[in-house]
Coordinates of C-alpha atoms in Angstrom, one line a residue:
Chain A
M1 CA 0.2 0.1 0.1
D2 CA 1.5 3.7 -0.9
V3 CA 1.8 6.2 1.4
L4 CA -1.0 8.7 1.4
G5 CA 0.5 11.2 3.1
Y6 CA 3.6 13.1 5.0
K7 CA 2.6 15.7 7.8
Y8 CA 4.6 17.7 10.0
V9 CA 3.4 17.7 13.7
A10 CA 4.7 20.5 16.6
D11 CA 8.3 20.5 16.0
R12 CA 8.7 17.2 16.3
G13 CA 6.8 14.3 14.8
L14 CA 6.2 13.3 11.2
L15 CA 2.3 11.6 10.8
I16 CA 2.7 8.8 7.7
E17 CA -0.5 8.0 6.8
F18 CA -2.0 5.0 4.5
A19 CA -5.2 5.4 4.5
T20 CA -8.3 7.0 6.6
E21 CA -10.2 4.3 7.1
I22 CA -9.8 1.4 9.0
S23 CA -8.7 -2.4 7.4
D24 CA -6.4 -4.8 7.4
A25 CA -4.6 -3.8 4.6
A26 CA -3.3 -0.4 5.9
N27 CA -2.3 -1.7 9.4
E28 CA -0.1 -4.0 8.5
A29 CA 1.6 -1.2 5.6
V30 CA 1.8 1.0 9.3
I31 CA 3.0 -2.7 10.8
A32 CA 5.8 -3.2 7.6
L33 CA 6.8 0.8 8.0
D34 CA 7.5 0.3 11.8
H35 CA 9.0 -2.7 11.7
A36 CA 11.6 -1.0 8.2
I37 CA 12.2 2.0 10.6
G38 CA 12.7 0.5 13.5
E39 CA 15.9 -0.8 12.1
A40 CA 17.2 1.9 9.9
N41 CA 18.1 4.2 12.8
I42 CA 17.5 7.1 11.4
P43 CA 19.5 10.1 12.5
G44 CA 17.9 12.0 15.8
V45 CA 14.3 9.5 15.6
V46 CA 13.1 8.7 19.4
E47 CA 10.1 6.4 19.1
V48 CA 7.6 5.5 16.7
I49 CA 3.9 5.5 17.2
P50 CA 2.4 2.5 15.2
A51 CA -1.4 3.4 14.9
L52 CA -4.3 1.9 13.0
V53 CA -3.7 3.8 9.8
N54 CA -0.9 6.1 9.9
L55 CA 2.8 6.0 12.0
L56 CA 4.4 8.7 14.0
V57 CA 7.8 9.0 13.7
I58 CA 9.3 11.2 16.5
F59 CA 12.3 12.9 16.7
D60 CA 14.6 15.4 18.3
P61 CA 14.5 18.8 16.6
L62 CA 17.8 19.7 18.6
Q63 CA 18.9 16.7 16.1
T64 CA 17.4 17.0 13.0
R65 CA 14.1 18.4 11.2
H66 CA 10.9 17.0 9.3
I67 CA 12.0 16.9 5.9
D68 CA 15.6 15.2 6.4
V69 CA 13.2 12.5 8.4
E70 CA 10.6 12.7 5.5
E71 CA 13.4 11.8 2.9
A72 CA 15.2 9.2 4.7
V73 CA 11.8 7.4 5.3
R74 CA 10.5 7.3 1.6
K75 CA 14.3 5.6 0.7
L76 CA 12.8 2.7 3.0
K77 CA 10.8 -0.3 1.4
P78 CA 9.0 -1.3 3.4
E79 CA 6.5 -3.2 0.6
G80 CA 8.8 -6.4 0.5
R81 CA 8.3 -7.2 3.9
D82 CA 6.5 -10.6 5.1
V83 CA 5.0 -9.1 7.9
A84 CA 3.1 -12.0 9.1
S85 CA 6.4 -14.0 9.2
E86 CA 8.2 -11.9 11.6
A87 CA 5.0 -11.5 14.1
K88 CA 4.8 -14.0 17.1
T89 CA 1.8 -15.9 18.2
H90 CA 0.9 -15.4 21.6
H91 CA -1.7 -17.9 23.2
V92 CA -3.9 -16.3 26.2
G93 CA -5.7 -18.5 28.1
V94 CA -9.2 -17.2 29.3
C95 CA -11.2 -18.3 31.8
Y96 CA -15.0 -17.7 31.1
E97 CA -17.1 -19.3 33.9
D98 CA -19.2 -17.1 36.2
G99 CA -18.4 -14.5 38.4
L100 CA -15.0 -13.3 35.8
N101 CA -17.4 -12.9 32.4
P102 CA -20.2 -10.3 34.1
D103 CA -21.5 -9.6 30.1
L104 CA -21.2 -12.9 28.8
Q105 CA -25.0 -13.3 29.0
A106 CA -26.0 -9.8 27.5
V107 CA -23.3 -10.6 24.7
S108 CA -24.8 -14.1 24.2
E109 CA -28.5 -12.7 24.2
A110 CA -27.3 -9.4 21.9
C111 CA -25.9 -12.1 19.2
D112 CA -28.8 -14.6 19.6
M113 CA -26.3 -17.4 20.4
S114 CA -25.7 -19.6 23.2
P115 CA -23.1 -18.2 26.0
E116 CA -20.7 -21.5 24.5
A117 CA -21.5 -19.9 21.3
V118 CA -19.8 -17.1 21.9
I119 CA -17.0 -18.6 23.7
K120 CA -16.8 -20.8 20.4
A121 CA -16.2 -17.6 18.1
H122 CA -14.0 -15.9 20.5
T123 CA -12.0 -19.1 21.0
S124 CA -11.6 -19.4 17.1
A125 CA -10.6 -15.9 15.4
T126 CA -6.8 -15.0 15.3
Y127 CA -6.3 -11.4 16.0
R128 CA -3.9 -9.2 14.9
V129 CA -2.4 -6.4 18.0
C130 CA -2.7 -3.7 15.4
M131 CA -1.9 -1.0 18.2
Y132 CA -1.3 0.7 21.5
G133 CA -3.3 3.7 23.1
F134 CA -5.6 4.8 26.3
A135 CA -3.6 3.5 29.3
P136 CA -0.6 1.9 29.9
G137 CA -0.1 -1.8 27.8
Y138 CA -4.2 -1.5 26.5
A139 CA -3.0 -3.6 22.6
Y140 CA -5.8 -2.9 21.1
L141 CA -7.2 -6.0 19.2
S142 CA -8.5 -6.7 15.3
G143 CA -10.1 -9.7 14.8
V144 CA -13.3 -10.0 16.7
P145 CA -15.4 -12.6 14.4
K146 CA -19.0 -10.3 13.2
E147 CA -21.2 -12.7 14.8
I148 CA -20.0 -11.6 17.8
Q149 CA -19.8 -8.0 17.4
V150 CA -21.5 -6.1 19.7
P151 CA -21.6 -1.8 19.7
R152 CA -19.8 -0.4 23.4
K153 CA -22.3 0.2 26.0
P154 CA -23.8 3.7 26.4
K155 CA -22.5 4.1 30.3
P156 CA -19.0 3.1 31.2
V157 CA -18.6 0.1 34.2
R158 CA -16.4 1.6 36.8
D159 CA -13.3 -0.7 38.6
V160 CA -13.4 -3.0 36.0
P161 CA -10.4 -5.5 37.0
A162 CA -6.9 -6.3 35.6
G163 CA -6.8 -9.7 32.6
S164 CA -10.7 -8.9 31.8
V165 CA -10.8 -9.4 27.9
M166 CA -12.9 -7.7 26.9
I167 CA -14.2 -6.6 23.2
A168 CA -15.9 -3.8 21.1
G169 CA -17.3 -3.7 17.6
P170 CA -14.4 -4.9 15.7
Q171 CA -12.0 -5.0 18.7
G172 CA -10.3 -7.1 21.6
L173 CA -8.5 -5.9 24.2
V174 CA -7.3 -7.7 27.5
T175 CA -7.0 -4.9 30.2
T176 CA -3.8 -4.2 32.0
L177 CA -5.1 -1.6 35.4
K178 CA -8.4 -1.6 36.9
M179 CA -10.4 0.9 34.9
P180 CA -13.5 2.2 34.3
T181 CA -14.9 0.8 31.0
G182 CA -17.8 0.8 28.1
W183 CA -16.5 -2.5 26.5
S184 CA -18.0 -6.0 27.8
V185 CA -16.1 -8.2 29.5
I186 CA -16.4 -12.0 28.8
G187 CA -13.7 -13.3 30.6
R188 CA -10.8 -13.4 32.5
T189 CA -7.4 -13.5 32.1
A190 CA -4.1 -14.5 34.3
V191 CA -1.7 -13.5 31.3
R192 CA -0.2 -10.3 32.1
V193 CA 0.2 -7.6 29.1
M194 CA 2.3 -6.1 31.5
T195 CA 5.2 -8.7 32.0
G196 CA 7.5 -7.1 35.1
N197 CA 10.3 -8.3 33.1
P198 CA 12.2 -5.2 32.7
E199 CA 13.6 -7.3 29.2
K200 CA 10.6 -7.6 28.2
P201 CA 8.0 -4.9 29.6
F202 CA 5.2 -5.8 27.4
L203 CA 4.3 -8.8 26.0
F204 CA 3.0 -8.2 22.7
D205 CA 4.8 -6.1 19.7
V206 CA 2.2 -4.4 17.6
G207 CA 1.8 -7.3 14.8
D208 CA 1.3 -10.2 16.6
S209 CA -1.0 -12.4 16.8
V210 CA -2.7 -13.6 19.4
K211 CA -5.4 -16.5 19.7
F212 CA -7.0 -17.0 22.9
Q213 CA -7.8 -20.7 24.8
R214 CA -10.2 -21.8 26.9
I215 CA -9.0 -22.8 30.7
D216 CA -11.1 -23.4 33.7
R217 CA -11.1 -21.5 36.8
E218 CA -8.6 -23.8 38.6
T219 CA -6.6 -23.2 35.5
Y220 CA -7.2 -19.7 35.7
E221 CA -6.3 -19.6 39.1
S222 CA -3.3 -21.6 39.4
E223 CA -1.6 -19.2 36.7
L224 CA -2.6 -15.5 38.3
P225 CA 0.7 -13.9 39.2
Chain B
M1 CA 27.0 10.5 52.9
S2 CA 24.2 10.8 54.9
T3 CA 20.7 10.2 55.0
A4 CA 17.8 13.0 55.0
R5 CA 14.4 11.7 56.2
F6 CA 10.9 12.9 55.7
R7 CA 7.2 12.5 57.1
V8 CA 4.9 13.8 54.4
V9 CA 2.3 16.1 56.9
H10 CA 0.1 17.2 53.9
A11 CA 0.0 16.6 50.4
G12 CA -2.8 18.5 47.7
P13 CA -3.9 16.3 45.5
L14 CA -2.1 15.9 42.1
V15 CA 1.5 15.9 43.9
S16 CA 3.6 13.6 43.0
I17 CA 7.5 12.6 42.6
Q18 CA 9.0 13.5 38.6
D19 CA 12.1 12.8 36.9
A20 CA 12.9 13.8 33.6
G21 CA 10.1 11.4 32.2
R22 CA 9.8 8.0 30.9
I23 CA 11.0 7.8 27.2
G24 CA 10.2 5.0 24.1
H25 CA 7.1 3.4 25.5
M26 CA 4.9 5.5 24.2
R27 CA 4.2 2.4 21.2
F28 CA 3.2 0.4 24.3
G29 CA 0.1 3.4 25.6
V30 CA 3.0 4.3 28.1
P31 CA 3.3 8.1 28.0
A32 CA 6.8 10.2 29.1
S33 CA 4.8 11.6 32.2
G34 CA 7.8 14.0 34.1
P35 CA 7.3 17.5 35.0
M36 CA 4.0 19.6 33.5
D37 CA 6.5 22.2 33.4
R38 CA 10.0 20.5 32.4
T39 CA 11.9 24.2 32.3
S40 CA 11.3 24.7 36.1
F41 CA 11.9 21.3 37.2
A42 CA 15.2 21.4 35.5
I43 CA 16.3 24.8 37.0
A44 CA 14.9 23.7 40.3
N45 CA 17.9 20.5 39.7
T46 CA 20.3 23.1 38.4
A47 CA 19.7 25.3 41.1
L48 CA 21.6 22.8 43.4
A49 CA 24.1 21.9 41.0
Q50 CA 21.9 18.3 40.4
P51 CA 22.0 16.5 37.1
V52 CA 18.9 18.2 35.0
E53 CA 16.7 14.9 35.6
A54 CA 17.4 13.9 39.5
T55 CA 13.9 13.0 40.6
G56 CA 11.9 15.4 42.2
I57 CA 8.7 16.3 43.7
E58 CA 6.0 18.4 41.7
V59 CA 3.7 20.5 44.1
S60 CA 0.2 21.3 43.0
P61 CA -1.8 24.2 44.0
G62 CA -2.3 22.3 47.0
G63 CA 0.6 21.8 48.3
L64 CA 3.0 20.2 50.3
T65 CA 4.0 20.1 53.9
L66 CA 6.7 18.2 55.2
E67 CA 8.5 17.6 58.7
C68 CA 12.4 16.6 58.5
V69 CA 13.0 14.1 61.0
E70 CA 16.5 13.3 60.6
G71 CA 19.5 14.8 58.9
S72 CA 19.6 17.9 56.3
V73 CA 19.9 19.0 53.1
T74 CA 19.5 21.5 50.6
Y75 CA 16.4 21.9 48.4
A76 CA 16.1 24.2 45.8
V77 CA 12.2 25.4 44.7
A78 CA 11.6 26.7 41.6
G79 CA 8.2 26.9 39.5
G80 CA 4.8 28.9 39.6
G81 CA 4.5 32.0 42.0
F82 CA 4.7 29.4 45.1
G83 CA 5.2 30.7 48.6
V84 CA 7.7 28.4 51.0
V85 CA 7.6 28.7 54.5
S86 CA 10.8 26.9 56.2
G87 CA 12.1 27.0 59.7
G88 CA 9.6 29.8 61.1
S89 CA 10.6 32.1 57.5
K90 CA 9.0 32.8 55.1
F91 CA 10.0 33.2 51.2
D92 CA 9.6 33.1 47.8
G93 CA 9.3 30.3 46.0
W94 CA 12.6 30.5 43.5
T95 CA 14.6 29.8 46.7
V96 CA 18.0 27.7 47.7
A97 CA 17.8 26.9 51.5
T98 CA 18.6 23.7 54.0
I99 CA 16.7 21.9 56.3
R100 CA 17.2 20.6 59.2
E101 CA 15.7 18.0 61.1
G102 CA 12.9 19.5 63.8
E103 CA 12.1 21.8 60.6
K104 CA 9.1 21.6 58.5
L105 CA 9.1 22.8 54.5
A106 CA 5.5 24.3 53.4
V107 CA 5.5 24.7 49.5
R108 CA 1.5 26.4 48.9
G109 CA 0.4 28.1 45.6
G110 CA 1.2 31.8 46.1
S111 CA 0.4 34.5 43.3
W112 CA 0.5 32.7 40.4
G113 CA 1.3 29.6 38.6
S114 CA 0.1 25.8 38.8
W115 CA 3.0 23.9 39.2
A116 CA 6.2 24.3 41.4
Y117 CA 9.4 21.8 42.0
L118 CA 10.9 20.8 45.0
T119 CA 14.4 19.3 44.3
F120 CA 17.0 18.2 46.9
A121 CA 21.2 17.7 47.0
G122 CA 20.4 14.0 47.2
E123 CA 18.6 11.2 46.1
V124 CA 15.2 10.9 46.2
V125 CA 14.0 6.9 47.2
C126 CA 11.3 5.7 45.5
D127 CA 9.3 3.2 43.2
Q128 CA 10.8 3.1 39.5
W129 CA 9.1 1.7 36.5
L130 CA 10.1 1.1 33.2
G131 CA 13.6 2.8 34.8
S132 CA 11.7 6.3 35.4
A133 CA 10.5 7.4 39.1
A134 CA 8.4 9.6 37.1
T135 CA 4.6 9.2 38.3
H136 CA 1.8 8.4 36.1
S137 CA -1.0 10.1 37.8
M138 CA -3.9 7.5 35.9
S139 CA -2.0 4.6 37.3
G140 CA 0.4 5.9 40.5
F141 CA 3.0 3.9 38.2
G142 CA 6.5 5.4 39.1
G143 CA 7.6 7.0 42.2
G144 CA 4.3 7.6 42.9
L145 CA 1.8 10.0 44.2
L146 CA 2.8 11.7 47.4
Q147 CA 0.4 10.8 50.7
A148 CA 0.0 12.6 54.2
E149 CA 1.9 10.2 56.7
Q150 CA 4.0 8.7 54.5
T151 CA 8.0 9.3 54.4
L152 CA 10.3 10.2 52.3
E153 CA 14.1 9.1 51.8
V154 CA 16.9 11.5 50.4
R155 CA 19.6 9.3 49.9
N156 CA 23.6 10.8 49.5
A157 CA 22.0 14.3 51.7
E158 CA 23.9 17.0 51.5
V159 CA 24.4 20.6 52.6
R160 CA 25.5 23.1 50.1
E161 CA 25.4 25.9 51.5
G162 CA 27.7 27.3 48.6
R163 CA 23.8 27.2 46.2
V164 CA 22.0 28.7 49.3
G165 CA 20.2 32.0 48.0
E166 CA 17.5 33.5 45.8
I167 CA 16.9 32.1 42.6
S168 CA 15.7 34.9 39.5
V169 CA 12.8 34.0 37.4
P170 CA 13.8 33.7 33.7
D171 CA 11.0 35.2 31.3
F172 CA 11.3 31.3 29.7
A173 CA 9.0 30.2 32.9
K174 CA 6.7 32.6 32.9
P175 CA 2.4 31.7 31.6
S176 CA 2.7 33.8 28.6
D177 CA -0.7 34.9 26.9
R178 CA 0.9 34.0 23.3
V179 CA 1.4 30.1 22.8
H180 CA 2.8 28.9 19.7
V181 CA 1.6 26.0 17.6
V182 CA 2.0 24.5 14.8
T183 CA -2.3 23.9 12.8
G184 CA -2.9 20.4 12.1
P185 CA -2.6 17.3 11.8
Q186 CA -6.3 16.9 11.4
D187 CA -7.4 20.6 10.6
R188 CA -8.8 19.7 7.6
H189 CA -11.5 18.1 9.4
F190 CA -13.1 21.7 10.9
E191 CA -15.0 24.3 8.8
A192 CA -12.5 27.0 7.4
D193 CA -14.1 29.3 9.2
S194 CA -14.0 27.7 12.8
V195 CA -9.8 27.1 12.3
S196 CA -9.3 30.7 11.8
E197 CA -11.6 31.6 14.7
F198 CA -9.2 29.5 16.5
F199 CA -6.3 32.0 16.0
E200 CA -8.4 34.8 16.3
Q201 CA -10.3 34.4 19.7
K202 CA -9.1 34.5 23.3
S203 CA -9.5 30.9 24.8
S204 CA -9.4 30.3 28.4
L205 CA -8.0 27.1 31.0
T206 CA -10.8 25.7 32.5
D207 CA -11.0 24.2 36.3
S208 CA -11.0 20.7 33.7
Y209 CA -7.3 20.6 34.4
D210 CA -5.1 17.6 35.1
R211 CA -2.0 15.8 34.3
M212 CA -3.7 14.6 31.4
G213 CA -4.8 17.6 30.2
V214 CA -6.5 21.2 30.6
R215 CA -9.5 21.9 28.8
L216 CA -10.5 25.5 26.9
D217 CA -12.8 27.5 27.1
G218 CA -13.8 29.4 24.4
S219 CA -16.6 29.3 21.4
K220 CA -17.2 25.9 20.4
M221 CA -14.7 24.7 16.9
R222 CA -16.9 23.3 14.1
L223 CA -16.3 20.3 12.5
K224 CA -17.2 19.8 8.8
E225 CA -19.2 16.6 9.8
A226 CA -20.2 14.1 12.7
L227 CA -16.7 12.1 12.2
S228 CA -14.9 9.7 13.9
I229 CA -11.2 9.5 12.6
P230 CA -9.6 5.9 13.2
S231 CA -7.2 6.0 16.8
E232 CA -4.4 7.7 15.8
P233 CA -0.6 8.5 17.4
V234 CA -1.0 11.4 20.0
L235 CA 2.0 13.6 20.5
R236 CA 1.9 15.8 24.2
G237 CA 0.7 19.2 23.2
A238 CA -1.9 18.0 21.1
V239 CA -5.2 20.1 20.7
Q240 CA -8.0 18.2 20.1
V241 CA -11.5 18.9 20.0
S242 CA -14.4 16.4 21.3
G243 CA -17.4 15.4 19.1
D244 CA -19.5 18.2 21.2
G245 CA -17.1 20.9 19.5
G246 CA -15.1 21.3 22.9
V247 CA -11.3 22.0 22.9
M248 CA -9.2 20.3 24.9
V249 CA -5.1 20.6 25.0
L250 CA -3.4 17.2 26.1
L251 CA -0.8 17.5 28.7
A252 CA 2.3 14.8 30.2
D253 CA 0.1 11.8 31.4
C254 CA -2.4 12.0 27.9
G255 CA -2.9 8.7 26.3
T256 CA -0.5 7.8 23.1
T257 CA -3.4 7.6 20.3
G258 CA -7.0 9.0 20.2
G259 CA -10.0 9.3 18.0
Y260 CA -10.2 13.1 18.7
P261 CA -8.8 15.1 15.6
K262 CA -6.9 17.6 16.4
I263 CA -6.4 20.8 15.2
A264 CA -2.7 22.0 16.5
T265 CA -0.2 21.1 18.1
V266 CA 1.6 23.5 21.6
L267 CA 5.3 23.6 20.8
P268 CA 6.7 22.4 23.9
D269 CA 8.4 25.4 25.4
D270 CA 5.1 27.6 25.0
L271 CA 3.4 24.0 26.7
D272 CA 6.0 24.5 29.6
R273 CA 4.4 28.4 30.1
M274 CA 1.2 27.6 29.1
V275 CA 0.8 24.8 32.1
Q276 CA 1.7 27.6 34.5
C277 CA -1.5 28.9 33.8
R278 CA -4.5 28.9 36.1
P279 CA -8.1 28.5 35.7
G280 CA -9.9 31.7 34.0
D281 CA -6.6 32.2 32.6
V282 CA -6.8 33.4 29.1
V283 CA -4.5 32.3 26.0
R284 CA -4.4 33.0 22.2
F285 CA -2.6 30.4 19.9
V286 CA -0.2 32.0 17.2
A287 CA -0.1 29.6 14.3
V288 CA 4.4 28.8 12.7
S289 CA 4.9 26.3 10.6
A290 CA 6.5 23.1 11.4
E291 CA 10.3 24.6 10.2
E292 CA 9.4 27.7 12.4
A293 CA 8.5 25.9 14.8
V294 CA 12.2 23.7 14.9
E295 CA 13.7 27.2 14.3
F296 CA 11.6 27.9 17.6
T297 CA 12.3 25.5 19.6
R298 CA 16.2 25.1 19.1
K299 CA 16.5 29.1 19.5
K300 CA 14.6 28.6 23.1
S301 CA 16.7 25.7 24.0
E302 CA 20.2 27.6 22.9
E303 CA 18.6 30.7 25.7
K304 CA 17.7 28.0 28.1
R305 CA 21.5 26.1 27.7
A306 CA 22.9 29.5 28.7
W307 CA 21.1 30.2 31.1
L308 CA 21.0 27.3 33.2
A309 CA 24.9 27.2 32.7
E310 CA 24.9 30.7 34.3
L311 CA 23.1 29.1 37.1
A312 CA 25.3 26.1 37.5
K313 CA 27.9 27.5 38.8
P314 CA 29.0 27.6 42.4
R315 CA 28.5 30.1 44.1
L316 CA 29.6 31.2 47.6
S317 CA 28.2 31.7 50.7
L318 CA 28.8 35.0 52.6
G319 CA 31.2 33.3 55.0
E320 CA 32.9 31.9 51.9
K321 CA 33.1 35.1 50.5
L322 CA 34.6 36.9 53.2
L323 CA 37.2 33.8 54.1
R324 CA 38.3 34.6 50.0
E325 CA 38.5 38.1 50.3
N326 CA 40.3 37.7 53.9
L327 CA 42.8 35.1 51.8
I328 CA 42.8 37.6 49.1
D329 CA 44.5 40.5 51.2
G330 CA 46.4 38.0 52.9
M331 CA 48.5 36.8 49.7
V332 CA 48.5 40.2 48.9
S333 CA 49.9 41.8 52.2
A334 CA 52.3 38.7 52.0
R335 CA 53.5 40.1 48.9
E336 CA 54.0 43.3 50.0

């Protein structure tokens, strides 16, 4: 996918856009370019924020300027990259049992499916980490199957615990903090996206794949950190 | 080397431990955090001859009172027009002084400003997160928000009498009603007259103000369509317009991605000045090009670097000054 445009942000940002609408192709192009920039060691570049359809390259304005970063990025050849083969697949165990699944019943009613069928759909899909945002470690996952896509709740629910596995529209998420949310919580995991490991503080890289696996309560409790 | 220990007698809301910020984790949803006013924070450290990024305390207008329960240490206060009460004396902020066992130190909101920085000639002992003490206020990760009755320890605490005295307030650390921005990146989503209005009108800060952002009052921005753009990367200083046309400037602890269009982004040097405004204070946005913005930042950086270099030079206490004069006199008379 070709770059749609390069936008200069403040004194320190280059926003590179691939599309104005969300698509897998646009996100894959973002991830390919993100990987290419990561390897290129462009002078003055401090960090990159990949998002759904665009990415922001943040640089030190005392060392470089927008046009120099743009020219360095234009020289990269991300098209040939096989993003899928660069991605890791993470298997995340989820307990969908009562007490940990506050919205499973509501989702099943909204989708006119049994709770079992909702769980089956949720565990059958492969999700992609398409960006982080909102709060530390909040990895937005694309790929929620059409049949269990439900809108956000009109009012957020407070104090949803860390490890909640939730969905809203085409997106999924595993929470890392106790926070309010309007998403539907259908299960809980003992896996922590913020690992606490200084070598790899965040479990997923943008572009990685995630698969959910059903676990029972006993397994969930034994895996709790 | 000794340790100075404090008891937190009172801590207002949003009084937090900060260092220069947490760089390199925005791709994982982690903003840099760090001081709201990076300029005054650097001054407070430099005044003590500490590294500019050394861990200190950000004080909100809610104020902070510490009691020194052990040891002694020289400290600095800079940022905003805060008042300092210590050892029975009252100072204006922008000062370096020493606190000793049994004395109290209060930093309180004063005539102007929203954030003051308290730094020490020593190492503040606190939790680190991802290699930084900067507190992310939403989660409390990092050094953390200070709470009454907790203790605070400064390791390798030193008394640096040579640093004691007033700090002059440079113009670049005072609030300014002219705030430089670069337009975009989504200015195309706004009605053209709405964009020009944004630059003509005066906006005032509201009390909807925390470390994540400050909401502005002013005429509402008009979006071309009730649109939801895909969530995209966000930079500190972004001026975002929500669905109802309300304007918010995103600050130190803002999310790293967001779905609201941004009409402009405030330049960092002016953001440091803008955050020292108070609710009700008026600001006006002035557009510059991205190229001009880089030049602006470079010029400001040079100006501040030179000013901080002067501040970093050793100062002498009255006693040392007299001693030096006596020595010189002695040398001169010996030669005669």
